[in-house]
Coordinates of C-alpha atoms and ligand atoms in Angstrom, one line a residue:
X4 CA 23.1 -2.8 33.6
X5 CA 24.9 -4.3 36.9
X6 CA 23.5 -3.0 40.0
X7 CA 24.1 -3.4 43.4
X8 CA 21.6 -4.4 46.1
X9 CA 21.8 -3.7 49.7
X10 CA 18.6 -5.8 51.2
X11 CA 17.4 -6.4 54.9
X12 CA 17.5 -10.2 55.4
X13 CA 15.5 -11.2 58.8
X14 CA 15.0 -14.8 59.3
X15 CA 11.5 -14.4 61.1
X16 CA 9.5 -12.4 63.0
X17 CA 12.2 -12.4 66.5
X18 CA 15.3 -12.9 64.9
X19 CA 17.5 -9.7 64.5
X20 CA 17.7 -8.5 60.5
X21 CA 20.6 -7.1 58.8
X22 CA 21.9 -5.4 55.4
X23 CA 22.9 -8.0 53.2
X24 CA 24.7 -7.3 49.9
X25 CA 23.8 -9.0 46.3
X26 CA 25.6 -8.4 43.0
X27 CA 22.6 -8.3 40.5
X28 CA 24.1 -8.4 36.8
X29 CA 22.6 -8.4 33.2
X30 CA 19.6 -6.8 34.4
X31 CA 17.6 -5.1 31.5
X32 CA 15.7 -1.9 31.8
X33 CA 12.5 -3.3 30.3
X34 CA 12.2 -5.7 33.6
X35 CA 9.9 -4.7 36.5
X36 CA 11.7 -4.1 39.9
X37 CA 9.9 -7.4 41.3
X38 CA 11.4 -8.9 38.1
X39 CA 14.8 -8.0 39.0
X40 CA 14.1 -9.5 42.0
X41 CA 12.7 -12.8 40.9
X42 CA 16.1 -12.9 38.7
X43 CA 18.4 -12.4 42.0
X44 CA 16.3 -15.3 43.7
X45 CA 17.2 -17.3 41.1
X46 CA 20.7 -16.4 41.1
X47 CA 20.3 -17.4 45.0
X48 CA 18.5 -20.8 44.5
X49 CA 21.0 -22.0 42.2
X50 CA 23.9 -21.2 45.0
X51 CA 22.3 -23.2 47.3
X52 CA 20.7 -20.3 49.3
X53 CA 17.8 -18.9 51.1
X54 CA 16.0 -16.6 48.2
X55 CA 14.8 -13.2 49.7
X56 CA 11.9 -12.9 50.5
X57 CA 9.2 -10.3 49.2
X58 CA 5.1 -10.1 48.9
X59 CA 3.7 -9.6 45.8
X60 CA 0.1 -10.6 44.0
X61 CA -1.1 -8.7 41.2
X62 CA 1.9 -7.3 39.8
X63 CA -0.4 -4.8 37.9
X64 CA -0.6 -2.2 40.3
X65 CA -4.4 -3.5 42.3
X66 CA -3.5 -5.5 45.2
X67 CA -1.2 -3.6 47.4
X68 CA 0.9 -6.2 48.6
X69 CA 4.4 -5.2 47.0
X70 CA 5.2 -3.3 49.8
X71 CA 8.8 -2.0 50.4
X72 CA 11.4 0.8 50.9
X73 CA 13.3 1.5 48.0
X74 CA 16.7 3.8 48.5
X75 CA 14.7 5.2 51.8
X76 CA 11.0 6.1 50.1
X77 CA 8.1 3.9 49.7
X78 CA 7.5 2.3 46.4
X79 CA 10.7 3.8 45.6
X80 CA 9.4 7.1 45.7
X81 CA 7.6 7.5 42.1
X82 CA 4.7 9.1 41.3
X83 CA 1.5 6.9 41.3
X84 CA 3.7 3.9 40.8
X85 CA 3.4 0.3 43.1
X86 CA 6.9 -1.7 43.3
X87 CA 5.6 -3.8 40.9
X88 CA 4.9 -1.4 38.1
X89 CA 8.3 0.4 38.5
X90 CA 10.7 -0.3 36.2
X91 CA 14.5 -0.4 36.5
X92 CA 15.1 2.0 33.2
X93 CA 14.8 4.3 35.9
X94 CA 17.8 3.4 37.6
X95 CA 21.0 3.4 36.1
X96 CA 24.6 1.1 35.6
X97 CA 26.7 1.0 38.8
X98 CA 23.8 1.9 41.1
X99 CA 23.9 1.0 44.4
X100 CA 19.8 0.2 45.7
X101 CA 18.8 -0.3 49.0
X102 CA 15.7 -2.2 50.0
X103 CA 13.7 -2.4 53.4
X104 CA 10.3 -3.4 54.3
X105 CA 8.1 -1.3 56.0
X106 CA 9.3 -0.2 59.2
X107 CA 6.1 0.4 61.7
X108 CA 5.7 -1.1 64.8
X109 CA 1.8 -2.0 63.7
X110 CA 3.4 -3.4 60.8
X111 CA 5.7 -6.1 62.1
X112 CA 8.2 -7.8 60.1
X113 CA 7.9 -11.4 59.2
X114 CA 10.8 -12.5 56.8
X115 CA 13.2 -10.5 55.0
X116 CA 10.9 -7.7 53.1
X117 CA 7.7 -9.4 54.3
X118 CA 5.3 -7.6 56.8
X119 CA 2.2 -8.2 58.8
X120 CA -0.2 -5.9 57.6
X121 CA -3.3 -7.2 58.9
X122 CA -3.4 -4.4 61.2
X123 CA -5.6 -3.0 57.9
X124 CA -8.0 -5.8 57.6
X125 CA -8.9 -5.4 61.5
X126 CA -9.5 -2.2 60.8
X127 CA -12.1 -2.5 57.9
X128 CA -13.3 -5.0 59.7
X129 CA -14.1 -2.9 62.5
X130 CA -16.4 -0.5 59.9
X131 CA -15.2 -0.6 56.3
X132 CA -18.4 -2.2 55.3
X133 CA -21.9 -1.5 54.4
X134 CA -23.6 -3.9 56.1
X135 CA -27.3 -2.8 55.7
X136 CA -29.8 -4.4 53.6
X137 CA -29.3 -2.7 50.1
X138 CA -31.4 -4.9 48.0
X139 CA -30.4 -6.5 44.7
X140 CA -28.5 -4.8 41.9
X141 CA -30.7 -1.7 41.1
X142 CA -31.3 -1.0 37.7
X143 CA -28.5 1.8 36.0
X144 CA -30.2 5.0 37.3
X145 CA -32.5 3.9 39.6
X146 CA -30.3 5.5 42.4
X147 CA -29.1 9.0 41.0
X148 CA -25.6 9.8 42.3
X149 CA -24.3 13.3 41.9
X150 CA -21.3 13.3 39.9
X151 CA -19.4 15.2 42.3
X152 CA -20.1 12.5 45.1
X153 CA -19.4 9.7 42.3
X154 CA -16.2 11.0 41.5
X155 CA -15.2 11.5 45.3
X156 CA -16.3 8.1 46.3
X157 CA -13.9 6.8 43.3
X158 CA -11.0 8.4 44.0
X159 CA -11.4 7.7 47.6
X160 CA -11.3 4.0 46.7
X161 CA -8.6 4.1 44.4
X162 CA -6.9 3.2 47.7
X163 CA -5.3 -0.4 47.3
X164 CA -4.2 -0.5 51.4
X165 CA -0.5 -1.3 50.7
X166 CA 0.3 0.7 54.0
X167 CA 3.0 2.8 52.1
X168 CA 1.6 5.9 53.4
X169 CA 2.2 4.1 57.3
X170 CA 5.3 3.5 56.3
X171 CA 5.9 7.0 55.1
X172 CA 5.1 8.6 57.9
X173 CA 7.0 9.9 61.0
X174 CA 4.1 9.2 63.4
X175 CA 3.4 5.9 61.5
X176 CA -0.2 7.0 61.2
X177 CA -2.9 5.1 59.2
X178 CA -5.3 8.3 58.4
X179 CA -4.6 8.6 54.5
X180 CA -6.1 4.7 54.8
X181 CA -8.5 5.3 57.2
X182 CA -9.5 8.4 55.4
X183 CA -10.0 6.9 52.2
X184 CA -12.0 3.9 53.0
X185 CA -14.5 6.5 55.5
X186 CA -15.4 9.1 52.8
X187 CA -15.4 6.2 50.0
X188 CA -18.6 5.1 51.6
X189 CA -19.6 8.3 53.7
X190 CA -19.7 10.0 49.8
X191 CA -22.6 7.4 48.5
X192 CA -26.1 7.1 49.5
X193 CA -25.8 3.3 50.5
X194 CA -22.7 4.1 53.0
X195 CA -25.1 7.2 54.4
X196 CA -26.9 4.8 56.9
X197 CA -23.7 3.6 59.2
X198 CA -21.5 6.9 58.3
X199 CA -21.0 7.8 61.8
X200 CA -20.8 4.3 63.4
X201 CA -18.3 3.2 60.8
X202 CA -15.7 6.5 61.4
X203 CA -16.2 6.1 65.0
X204 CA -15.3 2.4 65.1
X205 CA -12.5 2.9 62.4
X206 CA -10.8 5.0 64.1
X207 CA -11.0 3.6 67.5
X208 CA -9.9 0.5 65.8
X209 CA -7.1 2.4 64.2
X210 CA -5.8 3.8 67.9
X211 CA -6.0 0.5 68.7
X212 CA -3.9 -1.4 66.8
X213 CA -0.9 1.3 67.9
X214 CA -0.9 3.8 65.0
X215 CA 0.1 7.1 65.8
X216 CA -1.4 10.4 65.3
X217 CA -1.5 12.5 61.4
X218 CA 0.6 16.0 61.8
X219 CA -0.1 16.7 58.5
X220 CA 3.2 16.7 57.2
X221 CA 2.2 15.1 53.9
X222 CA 4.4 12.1 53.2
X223 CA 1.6 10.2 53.1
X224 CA 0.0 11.7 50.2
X225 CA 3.6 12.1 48.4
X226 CA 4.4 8.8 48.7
X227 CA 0.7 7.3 48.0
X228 CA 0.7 5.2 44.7
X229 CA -3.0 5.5 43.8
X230 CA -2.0 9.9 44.6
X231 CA -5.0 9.1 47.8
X232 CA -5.2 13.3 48.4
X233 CA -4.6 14.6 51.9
X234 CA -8.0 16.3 51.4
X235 CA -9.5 13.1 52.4
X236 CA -8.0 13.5 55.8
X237 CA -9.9 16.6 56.6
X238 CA -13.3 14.8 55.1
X239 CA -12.9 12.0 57.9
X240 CA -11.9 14.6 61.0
X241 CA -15.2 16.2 60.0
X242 CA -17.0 12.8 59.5
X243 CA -15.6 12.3 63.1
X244 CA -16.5 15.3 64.7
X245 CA -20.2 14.8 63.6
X246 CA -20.1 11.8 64.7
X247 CA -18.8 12.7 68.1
X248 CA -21.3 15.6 68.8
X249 CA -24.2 13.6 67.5
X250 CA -23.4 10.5 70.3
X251 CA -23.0 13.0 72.9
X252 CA -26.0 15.2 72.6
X253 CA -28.5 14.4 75.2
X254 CA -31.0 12.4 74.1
X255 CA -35.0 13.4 74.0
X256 CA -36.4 12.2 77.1
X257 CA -39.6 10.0 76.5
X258 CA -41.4 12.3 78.5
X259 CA -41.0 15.3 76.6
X260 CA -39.1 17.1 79.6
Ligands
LIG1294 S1 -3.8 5.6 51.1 FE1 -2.4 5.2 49.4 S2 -0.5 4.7 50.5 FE2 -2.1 4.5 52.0 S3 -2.8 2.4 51.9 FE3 -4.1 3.5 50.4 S4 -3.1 3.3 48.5 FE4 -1.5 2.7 50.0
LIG1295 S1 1.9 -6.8 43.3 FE1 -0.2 -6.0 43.4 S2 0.1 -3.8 43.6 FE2 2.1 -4.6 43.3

């Protein structure tokens, strides 16, 4: 199949971007949509020119770095699929594709497709963490886990923090991420001890680094590729709330008065 490719080029981080347009020919249906790419950089290198430039790691779906906008959706737009594991059998011969990076200001571009997304890491570092002493390994059983909280802390961290569901959104808001990495550990007994530091600090740390506010209009949650539910998003406002009237209850006074 022979497809067209409309693709932001940006030299760096201030220099203006634009659409560029490549031919991409031969490609097979079988290849990944990063391998199509790979292809067209070849194509590039052999001209003599700048290949574009794109993250990727894992290419199995685990490391959310293949992040961009594909014909206006994140990832393309398929369900529970990555960049990396979509394949171009499900585009067709003639097609014209169009490919973006992220566009959110807390995301900022760096080259071509490439953008700064360490806005996430500050924010687990801010609480994303169980830093407590937990001991060693305990033996299988030795903690009993309710399924329900088991299967609730695993599907919260199927969330690979690609930052699709930023880029998604109108508000450019972070609370599907947020929101999956506070009731991942909220839902298990060893995140129980720093459950209302961590949201508090996460949050504040998400407001902070200039994302904007969830209106719940769901784009985060369509366009999620590990399906992270919006559900999680009322788990961490309630997380939050606790939190909030927990810090500002008066405290005891030592004198009993
Ligand atoms: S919630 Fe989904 S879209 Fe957002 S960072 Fe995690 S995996 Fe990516
Ligand atoms: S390259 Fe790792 S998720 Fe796509």
């Amino acid at each position: 199949m022979n497809l067209t490719l409309k693709v932001w080029r940006q030299k760096d981080a201030r220099a203006p971007g634009r659409m560029v347009t490549y031919q991409a020919p031969d490609v097979l249906p079988d290849m990944s949509f990063l391998e199509m790419l790979d292809v067209v950089n070849e194509n590039l290198i052999a001209k003599g020119e700048e290949p574009i430039a794109f993250d990727s790691d894992c290419r199995e779906g685990i490391c959310g770095t293949c992040s961009m906008v594909i014909n206006g959706k994140a990832h393309g737009g398929w369900t529970g699929t990555t960049v990396c594991q979509l394949h171009m059998r499900h585009f067709h011969d003639g097609d014209t594709i169009v490919i973006e990076p992220w566009r959110a200001r807390p995301f900022p571009i760096l080259k071509d497709l490439i953008t700064d997304r360490t806005a996430f890491d500050r924010i687990i570092q801010a609480g994303g963490f169980v830093s407590v002493n937990t001991g060693g390994t305990p033996d299988a059983n030795a903690l009993p886990i309710a399924k329900s909280d088991a299967d609730t802390a695993m599907d919260a961290a199927a969330c690979i923090g690609c930052g699709a569901c930023v880029a998604a959104c109108k508000n450019a808001s972070a609370m599907l991420f947020v929101a999956a990495k506070v009731s991942h550990l909220a839902a298990l007994p060893q995140g129980k001890v720093e459950r209302e530091r961590r949201v508090l600090r996460m949050v504040k740390a998400m407001d902070n680094e200039g994302f904007g506010n969830c209106t719940v209009t769901g784009s985060c949650e369509a366009v999620c590729p590990k399906e992270v539910s919006l559900d999680f998003i009322a788990r961490m406002n309630r997380e939050y709330g606790k939190a909030i009237l927990k810090n500002s209850a008066p405290r005891p006074s030592k004198s009993g008065n």
